[in-house]
Amino acid sequence: MVLRMQGRTELPLFPLGNVLFCGGRLPLQIFEPRYIDMISACTRSNTGFGIVLIRQGNEVRTDKDEQAPSVFDVGTYASIVDFNPLPNGRLGIISEGGPKFRVCRTWEKDDRLLMGEVEFLPEENAAEIGEQFQPLVVILRRLAEDPIIQRLGLEIDFTDARSVSWRLAELLPVDPETKQSLLQMQIPRERLAEIKRLVAKLQGSSR
């Protein structure tokens, strides 16, 4: 499901060392007070938050004088689809990716929660896979059979270049900055072409 959002808005931002794609699901463990409060506010208002990849800095700030991390300009709107207390005392949530946005400016609230004025990007156009990318569909089907992936409850349309490219981008073992570059692409078949190149590189290095 693609959530359609337009224009600029203010969003609480969650800087992470990971990238969320539209339709993807990302488990998170929440324990810092600012994020517990953020999740509570999102739950009460039935709204989401933005997930952005950290460019420089740390997810957790233990020093009160530590600066906020710098983040990439493009992130993903995240909705909370499930939450439960964890045995370690933390709050576990499952976040689901929605539309992409561009961060126009950021600032911190008094509790050090990072906020952003964001502009939502145009929805990617649906496209057929094409014969040249069918081997990638085979790879995705195999990845989707993994029990860990199945527990996420992902909805995958194996005929839609958007869905296939999003799921492969998040599941392939590549570094976060490479995932970020895939996130920032707006044309699904271009993303598939880059994924095809990455897969060939991964297969070559494993021989």
PDB file of C-alpha atoms in Angstrom, residues 96-189:
ATOM      1  CA  GLU A  96       6.240   0.320   7.808  1.00  0.00           C
ATOM      2  CA  GLY A  97       7.586   2.502   5.034  1.00  0.00           C
ATOM      3  CA  GLY A  98       5.374   4.957   3.192  1.00  0.00           C
ATOM      4  CA  PRO A  99       6.249   7.773   0.791  1.00  0.00           C
ATOM      5  CA  LYS A 100       9.657   9.384   0.453  1.00  0.00           C
ATOM      6  CA  PHE A 101      10.384  12.941   1.458  1.00  0.00           C
ATOM      7  CA  ARG A 102      13.154  15.505   1.134  1.00  0.00           C
ATOM      8  CA  VAL A 103      14.353  17.228   4.296  1.00  0.00           C
ATOM      9  CA  CYS A 104      14.263  21.006   3.826  1.00  0.00           C
ATOM     10  CA  ARG A 105      15.548  21.969   7.291  1.00  0.00           C
ATOM     11  CA  THR A 106      16.018  20.425  10.725  1.00  0.00           C
ATOM     12  CA  TRP A 107      16.036  21.590  14.335  1.00  0.00           C
ATOM     13  CA  GLU A 108      15.985  20.041  17.797  1.00  0.00           C
ATOM     14  CA  LYS A 109      13.261  20.295  20.404  1.00  0.00           C
ATOM     15  CA  ASP A 110      14.081  20.814  24.078  1.00  0.00           C
ATOM     16  CA  ASP A 111      14.160  17.038  24.632  1.00  0.00           C
ATOM     17  CA  ARG A 112      16.677  16.743  21.747  1.00  0.00           C
ATOM     18  CA  LEU A 113      14.166  15.106  19.420  1.00  0.00           C
ATOM     19  CA  LEU A 114      15.187  15.945  15.862  1.00  0.00           C
ATOM     20  CA  MET A 115      12.436  17.611  13.860  1.00  0.00           C
ATOM     21  CA  GLY A 116      12.310  18.284  10.168  1.00  0.00           C
ATOM     22  CA  GLU A 117      10.375  20.373   7.714  1.00  0.00           C
ATOM     23  CA  VAL A 118       9.952  17.926   4.860  1.00  0.00           C
ATOM     24  CA  GLU A 119       8.546  17.954   1.350  1.00  0.00           C
ATOM     25  CA  PHE A 120       7.056  14.713   0.061  1.00  0.00           C
ATOM     26  CA  LEU A 121       8.407  13.504  -3.263  1.00  0.00           C
ATOM     27  CA  PRO A 122       6.210  12.465  -6.204  1.00  0.00           C
ATOM     28  CA  GLU A 123       5.030   8.873  -6.133  1.00  0.00           C
ATOM     29  CA  GLU A 124       7.083   6.552  -8.325  1.00  0.00           C
ATOM     30  CA  ASN A 125       5.290   5.384 -11.446  1.00  0.00           C
ATOM     31  CA  ALA A 126       4.289   1.740 -11.735  1.00  0.00           C
ATOM     32  CA  ALA A 127       6.211  -0.231 -14.351  1.00  0.00           C
ATOM     33  CA  GLU A 128       6.410  -3.802 -15.593  1.00  0.00           C
ATOM     34  CA  ILE A 129       9.491  -5.811 -14.691  1.00  0.00           C
ATOM     35  CA  GLY A 130      10.737  -6.557 -18.196  1.00  0.00           C
ATOM     36  CA  GLU A 131      12.450  -9.704 -19.398  1.00  0.00           C
ATOM     37  CA  GLN A 132      15.958  -8.460 -18.559  1.00  0.00           C
ATOM     38  CA  PHE A 133      15.096  -8.251 -14.853  1.00  0.00           C
ATOM     39  CA  GLN A 134      13.349 -11.613 -14.457  1.00  0.00           C
ATOM     40  CA  PRO A 135      16.465 -13.150 -12.816  1.00  0.00           C
ATOM     41  CA  LEU A 136      16.076 -10.543 -10.058  1.00  0.00           C
ATOM     42  CA  VAL A 137      12.506 -11.714  -9.479  1.00  0.00           C
ATOM     43  CA  VAL A 138      13.844 -15.254  -8.997  1.00  0.00           C
ATOM     44  CA  ILE A 139      16.342 -13.977  -6.415  1.00  0.00           C
ATOM     45  CA  LEU A 140      13.626 -12.042  -4.586  1.00  0.00           C
ATOM     46  CA  ARG A 141      11.330 -15.075  -4.469  1.00  0.00           C
ATOM     47  CA  ARG A 142      14.130 -17.075  -2.853  1.00  0.00           C
ATOM     48  CA  LEU A 143      14.842 -14.326  -0.323  1.00  0.00           C
ATOM     49  CA  ALA A 144      11.141 -14.060   0.503  1.00  0.00           C
ATOM     50  CA  GLU A 145      11.060 -17.745   1.475  1.00  0.00           C
ATOM     51  CA  ASP A 146      13.397 -17.101   4.422  1.00  0.00           C
ATOM     52  CA  PRO A 147      11.437 -17.579   7.701  1.00  0.00           C
ATOM     53  CA  ILE A 148      12.837 -14.335   9.137  1.00  0.00           C
ATOM     54  CA  ILE A 149      11.600 -12.380   6.113  1.00  0.00           C
ATOM     55  CA  GLN A 150       8.247 -14.154   6.170  1.00  0.00           C
ATOM     56  CA  ARG A 151       7.678 -13.066   9.775  1.00  0.00           C
ATOM     57  CA  LEU A 152       7.741  -9.434   8.645  1.00  0.00           C
ATOM     58  CA  GLY A 153       4.551  -9.997   6.639  1.00  0.00           C
ATOM     59  CA  LEU A 154       5.758  -8.111   3.574  1.00  0.00           C
ATOM     60  CA  GLU A 155       3.405  -7.620   0.648  1.00  0.00           C
ATOM     61  CA  ILE A 156       5.347  -8.179  -2.569  1.00  0.00           C
ATOM     62  CA  ASP A 157       3.996  -7.663  -6.077  1.00  0.00           C
ATOM     63  CA  PHE A 158       6.394  -9.672  -8.230  1.00  0.00           C
ATOM     64  CA  THR A 159       5.008  -8.050 -11.399  1.00  0.00           C
ATOM     65  CA  ASP A 160       5.618  -4.429 -10.310  1.00  0.00           C
ATOM     66  CA  ALA A 161       9.104  -2.970 -10.812  1.00  0.00           C
ATOM     67  CA  ARG A 162       8.549  -0.660  -7.814  1.00  0.00           C
ATOM     68  CA  SER A 163       7.785  -3.464  -5.382  1.00  0.00           C
ATOM     69  CA  VAL A 164      10.553  -5.751  -6.648  1.00  0.00           C
ATOM     70  CA  SER A 165      13.172  -2.990  -6.608  1.00  0.00           C
ATOM     71  CA  TRP A 166      12.190  -1.783  -3.103  1.00  0.00           C
ATOM     72  CA  ARG A 167      12.291  -5.266  -1.585  1.00  0.00           C
ATOM     73  CA  LEU A 168      15.583  -6.212  -3.228  1.00  0.00           C
ATOM     74  CA  ALA A 169      17.150  -2.900  -2.218  1.00  0.00           C
ATOM     75  CA  GLU A 170      16.364  -3.507   1.445  1.00  0.00           C
ATOM     76  CA  LEU A 171      17.152  -7.242   1.521  1.00  0.00           C
ATOM     77  CA  LEU A 172      20.437  -7.380  -0.396  1.00  0.00           C
ATOM     78  CA  PRO A 173      23.634  -7.367   1.726  1.00  0.00           C
ATOM     79  CA  VAL A 174      24.945  -3.955   0.694  1.00  0.00           C
ATOM     80  CA  ASP A 175      26.057  -1.038   2.842  1.00  0.00           C
ATOM     81  CA  PRO A 176      23.572   1.608   4.050  1.00  0.00           C
ATOM     82  CA  GLU A 177      24.921   4.365   1.788  1.00  0.00           C
ATOM     83  CA  THR A 178      24.371   2.139  -1.246  1.00  0.00           C
ATOM     84  CA  LYS A 179      20.816   1.512  -0.047  1.00  0.00           C
ATOM     85  CA  GLN A 180      20.406   5.282   0.334  1.00  0.00           C
ATOM     86  CA  SER A 181      21.454   5.841  -3.276  1.00  0.00           C
ATOM     87  CA  LEU A 182      18.845   3.256  -4.339  1.00  0.00           C
ATOM     88  CA  LEU A 183      16.223   4.978  -2.190  1.00  0.00           C
ATOM     89  CA  GLN A 184      16.894   8.321  -3.868  1.00  0.00           C
ATOM     90  CA  MET A 185      16.215   6.942  -7.350  1.00  0.00           C
ATOM     91  CA  GLN A 186      12.761   7.845  -8.647  1.00  0.00           C
ATOM     92  CA  ILE A 187      12.527   5.449 -11.627  1.00  0.00           C
ATOM     93  CA  PRO A 188      12.003   1.787 -10.611  1.00  0.00           C
ATOM     94  CA  ARG A 189      13.602   0.246 -13.689  1.00  0.00           C
TER      95      ARG A 189
END
